[in-house]
Coordinates of C-alpha atoms in Angstrom, one line a residue:
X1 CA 357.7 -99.6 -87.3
X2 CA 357.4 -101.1 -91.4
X3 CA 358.1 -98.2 -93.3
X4 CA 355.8 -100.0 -96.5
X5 CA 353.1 -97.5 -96.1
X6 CA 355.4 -94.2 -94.6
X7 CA 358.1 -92.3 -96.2
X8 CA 360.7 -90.0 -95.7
X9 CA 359.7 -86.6 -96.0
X10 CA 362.9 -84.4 -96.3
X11 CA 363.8 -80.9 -96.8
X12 CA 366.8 -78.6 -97.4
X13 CA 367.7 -76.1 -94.8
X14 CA 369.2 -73.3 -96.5
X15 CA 371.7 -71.4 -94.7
X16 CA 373.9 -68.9 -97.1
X17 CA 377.0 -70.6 -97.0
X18 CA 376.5 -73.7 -95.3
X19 CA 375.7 -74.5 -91.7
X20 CA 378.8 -75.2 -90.3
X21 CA 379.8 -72.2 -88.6
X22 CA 383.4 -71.9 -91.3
X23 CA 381.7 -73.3 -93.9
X24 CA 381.9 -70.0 -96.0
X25 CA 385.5 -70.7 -95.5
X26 CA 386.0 -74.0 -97.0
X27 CA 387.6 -74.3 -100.5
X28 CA 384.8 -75.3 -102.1
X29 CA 382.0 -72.9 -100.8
X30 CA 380.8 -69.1 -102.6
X31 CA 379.8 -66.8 -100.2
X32 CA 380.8 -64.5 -102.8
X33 CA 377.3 -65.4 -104.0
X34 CA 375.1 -65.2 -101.0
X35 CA 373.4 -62.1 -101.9
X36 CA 372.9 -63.6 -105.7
X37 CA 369.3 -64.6 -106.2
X38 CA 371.1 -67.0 -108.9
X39 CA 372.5 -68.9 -106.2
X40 CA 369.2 -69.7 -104.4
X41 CA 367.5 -70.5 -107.6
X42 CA 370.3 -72.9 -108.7
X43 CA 369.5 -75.1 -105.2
X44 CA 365.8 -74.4 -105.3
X45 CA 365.8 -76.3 -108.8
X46 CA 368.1 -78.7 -107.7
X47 CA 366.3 -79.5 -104.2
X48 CA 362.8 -79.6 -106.9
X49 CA 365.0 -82.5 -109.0
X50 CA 365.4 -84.4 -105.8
X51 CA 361.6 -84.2 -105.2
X52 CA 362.5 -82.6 -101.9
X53 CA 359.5 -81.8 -99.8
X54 CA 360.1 -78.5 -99.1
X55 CA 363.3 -75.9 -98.5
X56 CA 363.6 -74.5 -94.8
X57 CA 364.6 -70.7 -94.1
X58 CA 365.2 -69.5 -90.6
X59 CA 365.0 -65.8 -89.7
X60 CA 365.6 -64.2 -86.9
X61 CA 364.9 -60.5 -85.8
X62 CA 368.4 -58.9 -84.8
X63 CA 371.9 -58.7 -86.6
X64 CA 374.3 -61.5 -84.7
X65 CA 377.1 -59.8 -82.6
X66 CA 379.5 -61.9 -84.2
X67 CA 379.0 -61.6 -87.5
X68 CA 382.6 -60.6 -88.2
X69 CA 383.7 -64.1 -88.0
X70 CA 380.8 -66.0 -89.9
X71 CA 377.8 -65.9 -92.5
X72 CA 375.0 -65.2 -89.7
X73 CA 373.0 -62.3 -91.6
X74 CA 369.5 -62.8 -92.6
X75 CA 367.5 -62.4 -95.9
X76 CA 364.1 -61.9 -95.0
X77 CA 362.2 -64.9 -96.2
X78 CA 359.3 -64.2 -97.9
X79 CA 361.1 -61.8 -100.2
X80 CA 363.2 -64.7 -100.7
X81 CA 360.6 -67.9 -101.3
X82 CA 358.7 -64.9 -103.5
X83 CA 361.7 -65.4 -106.0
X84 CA 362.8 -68.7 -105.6
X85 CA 358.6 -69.8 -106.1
X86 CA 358.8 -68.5 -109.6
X87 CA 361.0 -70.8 -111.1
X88 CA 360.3 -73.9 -109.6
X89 CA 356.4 -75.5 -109.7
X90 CA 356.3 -78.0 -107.2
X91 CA 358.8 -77.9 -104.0
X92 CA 357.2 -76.2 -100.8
X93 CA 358.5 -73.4 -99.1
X94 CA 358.4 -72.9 -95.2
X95 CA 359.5 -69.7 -93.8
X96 CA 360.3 -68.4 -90.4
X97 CA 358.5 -65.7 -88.7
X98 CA 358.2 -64.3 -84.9
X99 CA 355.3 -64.0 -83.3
X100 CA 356.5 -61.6 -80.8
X101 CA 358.0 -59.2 -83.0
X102 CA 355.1 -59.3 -85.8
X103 CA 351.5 -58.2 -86.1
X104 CA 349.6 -61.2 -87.0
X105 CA 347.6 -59.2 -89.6
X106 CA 350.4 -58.2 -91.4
X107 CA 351.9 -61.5 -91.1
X108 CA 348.8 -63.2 -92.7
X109 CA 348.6 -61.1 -95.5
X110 CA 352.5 -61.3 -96.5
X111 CA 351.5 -65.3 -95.9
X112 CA 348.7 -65.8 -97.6
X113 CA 349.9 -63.7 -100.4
X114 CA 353.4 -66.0 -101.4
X115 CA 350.8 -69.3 -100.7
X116 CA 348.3 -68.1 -103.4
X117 CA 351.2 -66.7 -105.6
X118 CA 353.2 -70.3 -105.4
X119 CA 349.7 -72.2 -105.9
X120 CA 349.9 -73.7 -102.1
X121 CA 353.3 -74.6 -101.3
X122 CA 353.8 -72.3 -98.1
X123 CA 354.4 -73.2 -95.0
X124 CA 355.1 -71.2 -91.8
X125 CA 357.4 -71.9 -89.4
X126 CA 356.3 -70.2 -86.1
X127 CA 359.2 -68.7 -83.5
X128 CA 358.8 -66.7 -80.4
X129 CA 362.1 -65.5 -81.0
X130 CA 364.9 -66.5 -78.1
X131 CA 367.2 -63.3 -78.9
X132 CA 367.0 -60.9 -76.1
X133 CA 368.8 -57.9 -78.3
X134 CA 365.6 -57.8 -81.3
X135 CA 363.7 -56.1 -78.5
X136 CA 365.8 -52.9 -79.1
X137 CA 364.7 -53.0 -82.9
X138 CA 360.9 -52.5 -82.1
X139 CA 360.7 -50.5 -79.2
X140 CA 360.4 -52.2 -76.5
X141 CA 362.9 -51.9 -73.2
X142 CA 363.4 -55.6 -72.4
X143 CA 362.5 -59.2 -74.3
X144 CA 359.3 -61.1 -73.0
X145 CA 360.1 -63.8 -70.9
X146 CA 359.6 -67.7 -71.9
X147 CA 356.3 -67.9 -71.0
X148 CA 355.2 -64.6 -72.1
X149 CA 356.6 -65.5 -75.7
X150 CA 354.5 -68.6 -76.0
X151 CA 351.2 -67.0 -74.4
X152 CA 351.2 -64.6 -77.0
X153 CA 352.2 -67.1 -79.9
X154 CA 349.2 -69.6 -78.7
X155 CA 347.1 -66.3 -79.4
X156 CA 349.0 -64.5 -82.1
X157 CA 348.3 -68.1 -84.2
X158 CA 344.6 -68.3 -83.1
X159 CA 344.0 -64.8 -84.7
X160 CA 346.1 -65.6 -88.0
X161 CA 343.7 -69.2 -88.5
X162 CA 340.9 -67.0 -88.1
X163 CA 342.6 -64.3 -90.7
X164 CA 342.8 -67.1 -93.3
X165 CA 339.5 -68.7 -92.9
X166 CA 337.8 -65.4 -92.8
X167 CA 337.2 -65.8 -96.7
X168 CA 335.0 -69.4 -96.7
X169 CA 336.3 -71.5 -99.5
X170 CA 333.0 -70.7 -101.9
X171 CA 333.2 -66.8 -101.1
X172 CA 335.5 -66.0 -104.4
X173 CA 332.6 -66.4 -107.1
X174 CA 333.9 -64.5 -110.4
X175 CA 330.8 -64.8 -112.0
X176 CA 330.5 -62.6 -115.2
X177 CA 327.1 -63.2 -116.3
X178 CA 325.5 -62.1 -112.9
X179 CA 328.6 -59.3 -111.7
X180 CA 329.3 -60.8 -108.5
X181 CA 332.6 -61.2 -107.8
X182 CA 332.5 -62.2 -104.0
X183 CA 329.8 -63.5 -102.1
X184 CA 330.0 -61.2 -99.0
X185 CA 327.4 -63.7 -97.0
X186 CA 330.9 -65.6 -97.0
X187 CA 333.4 -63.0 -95.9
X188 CA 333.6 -62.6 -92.1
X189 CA 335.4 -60.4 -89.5
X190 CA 336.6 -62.1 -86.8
X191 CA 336.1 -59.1 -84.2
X192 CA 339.0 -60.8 -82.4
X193 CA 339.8 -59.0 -78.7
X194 CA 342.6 -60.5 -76.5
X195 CA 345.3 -60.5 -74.2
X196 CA 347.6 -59.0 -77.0
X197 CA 346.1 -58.5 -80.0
X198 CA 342.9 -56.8 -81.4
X199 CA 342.0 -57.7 -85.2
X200 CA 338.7 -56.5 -86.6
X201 CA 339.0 -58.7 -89.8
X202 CA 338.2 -59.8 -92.6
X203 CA 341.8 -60.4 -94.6
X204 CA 342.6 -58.6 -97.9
X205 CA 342.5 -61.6 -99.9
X206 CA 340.4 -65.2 -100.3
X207 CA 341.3 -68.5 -99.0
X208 CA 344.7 -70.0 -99.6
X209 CA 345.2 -73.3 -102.1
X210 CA 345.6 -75.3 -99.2
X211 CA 343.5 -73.4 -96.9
X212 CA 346.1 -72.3 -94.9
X213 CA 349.8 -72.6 -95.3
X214 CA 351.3 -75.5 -92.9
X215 CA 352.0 -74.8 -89.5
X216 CA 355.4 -75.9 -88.4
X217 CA 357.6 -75.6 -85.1
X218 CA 361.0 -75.3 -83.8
X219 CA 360.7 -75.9 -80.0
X220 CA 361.7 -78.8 -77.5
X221 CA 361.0 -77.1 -74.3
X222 CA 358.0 -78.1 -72.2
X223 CA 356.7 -75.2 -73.5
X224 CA 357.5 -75.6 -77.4
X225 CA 356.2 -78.9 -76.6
X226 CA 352.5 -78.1 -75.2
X227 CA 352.7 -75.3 -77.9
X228 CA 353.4 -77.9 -80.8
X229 CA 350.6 -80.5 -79.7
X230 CA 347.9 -77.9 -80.3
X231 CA 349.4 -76.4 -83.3
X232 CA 352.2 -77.8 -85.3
X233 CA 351.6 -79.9 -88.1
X234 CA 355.4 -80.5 -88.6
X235 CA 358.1 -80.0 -86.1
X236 CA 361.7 -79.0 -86.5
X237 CA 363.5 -80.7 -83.7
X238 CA 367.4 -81.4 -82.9
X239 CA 369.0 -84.7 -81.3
X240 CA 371.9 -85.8 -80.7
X241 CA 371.0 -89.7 -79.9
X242 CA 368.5 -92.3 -80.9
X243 CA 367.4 -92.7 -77.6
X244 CA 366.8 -88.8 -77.0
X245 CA 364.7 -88.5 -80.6
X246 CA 362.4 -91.2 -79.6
X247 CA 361.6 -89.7 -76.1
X248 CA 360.9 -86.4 -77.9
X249 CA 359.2 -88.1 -80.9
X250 CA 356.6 -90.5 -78.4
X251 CA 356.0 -87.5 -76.4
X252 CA 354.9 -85.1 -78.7
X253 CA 352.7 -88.1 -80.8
X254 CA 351.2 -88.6 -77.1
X255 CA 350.3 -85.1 -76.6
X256 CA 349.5 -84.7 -80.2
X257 CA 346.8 -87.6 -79.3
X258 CA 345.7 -85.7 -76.1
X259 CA 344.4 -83.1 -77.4
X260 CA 342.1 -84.6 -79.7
X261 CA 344.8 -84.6 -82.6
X262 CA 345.8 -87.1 -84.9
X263 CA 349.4 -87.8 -85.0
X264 CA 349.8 -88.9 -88.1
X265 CA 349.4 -85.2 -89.2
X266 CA 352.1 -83.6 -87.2
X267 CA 355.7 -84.4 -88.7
X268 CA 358.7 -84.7 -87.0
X269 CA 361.8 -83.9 -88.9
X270 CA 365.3 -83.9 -87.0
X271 CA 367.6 -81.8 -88.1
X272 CA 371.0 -83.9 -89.8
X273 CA 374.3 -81.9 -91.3
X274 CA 376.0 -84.8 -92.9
X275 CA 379.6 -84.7 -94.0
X276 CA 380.1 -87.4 -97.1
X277 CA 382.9 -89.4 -98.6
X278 CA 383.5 -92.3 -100.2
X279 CA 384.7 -93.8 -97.2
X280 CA 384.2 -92.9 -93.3
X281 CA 388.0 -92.2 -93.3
X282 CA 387.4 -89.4 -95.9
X283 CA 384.3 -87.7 -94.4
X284 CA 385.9 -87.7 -91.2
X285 CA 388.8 -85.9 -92.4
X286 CA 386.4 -83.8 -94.2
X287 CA 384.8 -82.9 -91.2
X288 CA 388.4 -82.5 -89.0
X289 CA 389.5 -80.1 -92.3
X290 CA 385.7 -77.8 -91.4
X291 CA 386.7 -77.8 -87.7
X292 CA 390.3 -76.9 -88.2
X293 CA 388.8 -73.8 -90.1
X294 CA 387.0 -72.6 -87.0
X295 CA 387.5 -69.6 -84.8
X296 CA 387.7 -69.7 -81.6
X297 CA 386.5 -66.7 -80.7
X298 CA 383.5 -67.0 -82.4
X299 CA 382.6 -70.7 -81.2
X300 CA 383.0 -69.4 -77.7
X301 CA 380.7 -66.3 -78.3
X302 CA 378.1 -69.0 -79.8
X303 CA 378.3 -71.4 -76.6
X304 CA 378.0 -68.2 -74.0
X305 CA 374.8 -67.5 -76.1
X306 CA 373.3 -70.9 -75.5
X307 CA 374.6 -71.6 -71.8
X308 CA 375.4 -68.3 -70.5
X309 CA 379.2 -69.0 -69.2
X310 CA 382.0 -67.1 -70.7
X311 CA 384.9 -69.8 -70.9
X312 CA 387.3 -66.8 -72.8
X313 CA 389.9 -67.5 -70.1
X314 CA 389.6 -71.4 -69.9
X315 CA 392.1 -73.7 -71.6
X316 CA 390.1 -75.1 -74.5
X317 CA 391.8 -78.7 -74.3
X318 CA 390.8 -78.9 -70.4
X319 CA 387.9 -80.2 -69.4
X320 CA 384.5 -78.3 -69.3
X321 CA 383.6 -76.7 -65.9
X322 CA 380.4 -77.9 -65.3
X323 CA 380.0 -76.3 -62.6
X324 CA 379.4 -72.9 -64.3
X325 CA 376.2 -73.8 -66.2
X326 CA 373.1 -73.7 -64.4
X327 CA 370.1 -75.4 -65.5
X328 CA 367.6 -71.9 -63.8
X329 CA 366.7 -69.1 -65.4
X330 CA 365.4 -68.1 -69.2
X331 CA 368.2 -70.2 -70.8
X332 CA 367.4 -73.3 -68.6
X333 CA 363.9 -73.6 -70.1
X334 CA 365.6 -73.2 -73.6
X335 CA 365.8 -76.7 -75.7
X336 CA 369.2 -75.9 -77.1
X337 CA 370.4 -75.6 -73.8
X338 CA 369.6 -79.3 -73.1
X339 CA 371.3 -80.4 -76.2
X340 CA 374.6 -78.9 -75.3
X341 CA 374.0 -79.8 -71.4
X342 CA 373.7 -83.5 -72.5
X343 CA 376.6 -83.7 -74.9
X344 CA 378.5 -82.2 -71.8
X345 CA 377.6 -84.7 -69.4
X346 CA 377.0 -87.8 -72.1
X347 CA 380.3 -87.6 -73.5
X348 CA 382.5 -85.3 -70.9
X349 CA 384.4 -83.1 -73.9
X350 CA 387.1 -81.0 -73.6
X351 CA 386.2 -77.6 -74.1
X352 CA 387.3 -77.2 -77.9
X353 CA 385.7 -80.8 -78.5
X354 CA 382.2 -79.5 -77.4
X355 CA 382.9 -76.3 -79.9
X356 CA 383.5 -78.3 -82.8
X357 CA 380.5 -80.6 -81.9
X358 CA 378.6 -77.8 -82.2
X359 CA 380.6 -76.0 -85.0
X360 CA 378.3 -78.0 -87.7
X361 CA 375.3 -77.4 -87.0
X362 CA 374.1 -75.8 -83.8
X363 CA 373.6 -78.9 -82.3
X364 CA 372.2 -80.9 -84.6
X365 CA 372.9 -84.4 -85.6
X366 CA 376.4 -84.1 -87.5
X367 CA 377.0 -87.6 -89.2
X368 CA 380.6 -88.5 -91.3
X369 CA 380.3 -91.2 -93.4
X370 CA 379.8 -92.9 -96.8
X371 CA 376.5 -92.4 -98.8
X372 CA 375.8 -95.8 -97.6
X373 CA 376.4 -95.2 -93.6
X374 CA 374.5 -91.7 -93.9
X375 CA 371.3 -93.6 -95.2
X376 CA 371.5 -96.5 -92.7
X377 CA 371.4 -93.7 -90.0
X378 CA 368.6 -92.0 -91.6
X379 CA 367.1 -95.2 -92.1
X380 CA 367.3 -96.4 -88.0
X381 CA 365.7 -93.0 -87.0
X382 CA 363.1 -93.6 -89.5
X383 CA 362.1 -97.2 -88.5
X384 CA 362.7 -96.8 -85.1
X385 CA 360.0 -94.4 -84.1
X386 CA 362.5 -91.1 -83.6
X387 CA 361.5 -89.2 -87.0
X388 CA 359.3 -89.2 -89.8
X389 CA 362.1 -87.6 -91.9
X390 CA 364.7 -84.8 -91.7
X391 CA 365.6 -81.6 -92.3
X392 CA 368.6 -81.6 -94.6
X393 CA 371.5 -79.2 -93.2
X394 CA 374.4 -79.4 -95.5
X395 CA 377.9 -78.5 -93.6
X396 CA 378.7 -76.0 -97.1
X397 CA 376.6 -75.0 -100.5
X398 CA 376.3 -75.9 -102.9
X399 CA 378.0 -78.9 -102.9
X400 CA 376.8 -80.3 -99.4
X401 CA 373.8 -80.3 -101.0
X402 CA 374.6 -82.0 -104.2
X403 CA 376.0 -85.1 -102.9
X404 CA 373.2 -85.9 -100.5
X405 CA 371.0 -85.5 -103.2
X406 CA 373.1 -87.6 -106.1
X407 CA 374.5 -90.5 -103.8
X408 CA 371.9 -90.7 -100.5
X409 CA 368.7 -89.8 -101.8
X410 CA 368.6 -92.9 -104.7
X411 CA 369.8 -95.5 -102.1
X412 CA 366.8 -94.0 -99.8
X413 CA 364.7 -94.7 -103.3
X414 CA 366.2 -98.0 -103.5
X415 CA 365.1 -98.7 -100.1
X416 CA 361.9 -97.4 -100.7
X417 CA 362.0 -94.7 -98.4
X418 CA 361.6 -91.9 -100.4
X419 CA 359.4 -90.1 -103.4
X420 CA 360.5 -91.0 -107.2
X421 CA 357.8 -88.1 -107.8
X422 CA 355.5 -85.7 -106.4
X423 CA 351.7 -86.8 -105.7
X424 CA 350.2 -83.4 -105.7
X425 CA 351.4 -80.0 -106.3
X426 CA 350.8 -78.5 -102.7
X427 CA 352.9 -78.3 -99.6
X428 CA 350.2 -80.1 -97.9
X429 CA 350.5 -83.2 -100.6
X430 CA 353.8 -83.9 -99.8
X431 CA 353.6 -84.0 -96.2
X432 CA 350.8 -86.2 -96.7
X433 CA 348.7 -83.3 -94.8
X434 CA 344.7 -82.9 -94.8
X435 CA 343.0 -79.6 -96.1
X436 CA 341.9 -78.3 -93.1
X437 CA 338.1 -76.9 -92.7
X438 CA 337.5 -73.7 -92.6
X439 CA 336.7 -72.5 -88.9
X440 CA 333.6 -70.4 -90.4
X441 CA 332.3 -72.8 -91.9
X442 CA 331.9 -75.3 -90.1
X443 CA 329.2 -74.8 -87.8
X444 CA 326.8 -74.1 -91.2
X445 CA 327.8 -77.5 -92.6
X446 CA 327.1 -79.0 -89.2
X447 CA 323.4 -77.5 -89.3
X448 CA 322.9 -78.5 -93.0

């Protein structure tokens, strides 16, 4: 696959102190700052320099259980992207939100509101929510199942594209000489009645920048999957091996293409925490020195989470008992369940060597190596039909950050991988996305 006409798009994750699970820890890491808008702004800027596409902010609905031991709490991220959006002019900002623990009117307003306010550089990325405990936090006696999760996203996300195409593109006029501000011919409810949601319409506000912020997803199960071909124009995926990112990246193009889709509008970005020195002997020592920082109790607590077997009692330099994961139930259908099932039976770790693979990054793609190794890794992915870029998730901030972006980002330029500038100024633009029509619309231009 040339990459002469395609390149990289690539965007910062940002987790407070870094995404390896001590990374608040390390020497050269400030979670004294994490709660310091400063701090944010300083990589938003930075990650803007780079010409980075976009930065990444997960949420999630519930305080971890083991926050005691790591930096796991949660800004809420529109607050966040409101601030960080005022200092920068160009970057994109994609934030996380549940559809099963939101209203989607609510949601599109808070939505629509940071993409007009940041002139088109939002971006939604859309979670059912996997954590059984946020259920206690809204009411509810138990967590929807799998299936109930996605049923309701497939309709919470139908009712939000109405939302933002209720106000047709023309419908803000501001004309002074006449006194019309809005054409109202142009402002619809959407008198939406479903399964799960009932939304009269029309939304407080016009028609985004770029007509709707840019849908984006975080699930590999067959579920996420079948969800993500109808919806996602990005997807935020995790691998561990070439050969697993190409299955996942040829069968979400072919579904993509199934549905009457075209797949060159729906990215697929791979998570990668890379650890950097100047040479592989010194990143992987670098990595070995973030591993030896880790807590035990903690890893253990994040494993149980993701395969439901409490190994509290094992020896951690034995080999893993297999035997205790099960692939049925709600965590089977899970796609981080897969990840960790495959390093288990790929690579056949001891118990402590599966909880520092997973120490970096959750399962993503943890690479040591020189500037020079990172990009050749970045580069096979790329060229080999297994991503169309990445999602950037550096082991500790800020400096995880810095040196991707001052020694792997201008050999990915020399290469010609990557952006020496922006194109345009929205979110869209830079993933090399289509303004899409406005549902409303439509059928009138079809009659004209």
């Amino acid at each position: 696959m040339p990459t002469e006409s395609r390149q990289l798009n690539l965007n910062l994750f940002i987790y407070p102190a870094g995404h390896h699970e001590a990374g608040w820890r390390y020497k050269d890491s400030a979670p004294e700052r994490v709660l310091d808008i400063a701090y944010y702004q300083e990589l938003a800027k930075k990650a803007e320099t780079s010409k980075f596409d976009a930065l990444f902010f997960a949420d999630g609905p519930a305080l971890a259980d083991n926050i005691r031991y790591a930096s796991r709490f949660r800004l809420e991220p529109l607050t966040w992207i409101s601030a960080l959006a005022a200092v920068t002019e160009k970057i994109g900002f994609i934030a996380t939100a549940s559809t099963t623990y939101n209203e989607p009117y609510n949601l599109a307003r808070l939505f629509a509101s940071v993409d007009h306010l940041s002139g088109g550089r939002g971006g939604w990325n859309i979670v059912t929510t996997g954590d059984e405990s946020a259920a206690l936090n809204f009411g509810f006696d138990r967590h929807p199942t799998h299936a109930d999760r996605y049923e309701r996203a497939g309709e919470f996300v139908d009712v939000v594209t109405k939302l933002w195409d209720s106000w047709e593109d023309e419908a803000l006029v501001s004309d002074r000489e006449s006194g019309i501000f809005a054409d109202t011919d142009k402002i619809h409810p959407i008198n939406h009645i479903g399964k799960y949601h009932r939304v009269k319409g029309p939304l407080t506000l016009p028609r985004s920048p770029q007509g709707r912020p840019v849908y984006l997803q975080a699930g590999s199960s067959p579920d996420g999957r079948s969800f993500a071909s109808r919806y996602a124009e990005a997807i935020f995926t995790a691998h561990q091996t070439l050969g697993n990112a190409q299955e996942f990246y040829a069968d979400i193009k072919a579904r993509v293409k199934s549905v009457g889709r075209n797949p060159d509008h729906v990215k697929v970005l791979p998570g990668i925490s890379p650890f950097i020195g100047s040479t592989e002997a010194e990143a992987r020592a670098l990595h070995d020195e973030f591993n030896e920082l880790t807590q035990p109790e903690y890893s253990l607590h994040q494993l149980r989470r993701i395969v439901d077997a409490d190994l509290s009692s094992y020896d951690l330099d034995g080999p893993f008992p297999r035997e205790l994961i099960s692939v049925e139930g709600e965590r089977g259908a899970s796609s981080r369940f897969h990840v960790v099932l495959d390093i288990i039976e790929r690579e056949n770790p001891t118990i402590r060597q599966l909880l520092h693979r997973l120490a970096g990054a959750r399962g993503h793609w943890v690479q040591a190596g020189t500037p020079e190794q990172i990009a050749d890794n970045i580069q096979e992915w790329f060229d080999n039909g297994a991503a169309d870029g990445f999602n950037i998730m550096p082991p500790y901030l800020q400096g995880g950050f810095d040196i991707f972006a001052e020694e792997v980002v201008p050999i990915l330029r020399r290469r010609g991988l990557f952006r020496h500038d922006y194109d345009g100024a929205t979110l869209r633009d830079h993933f090399g996305l289509p303004r899409p029509e406005n549902t409303f619309s439509q059928p009138q231009k079809a009659s004209a």
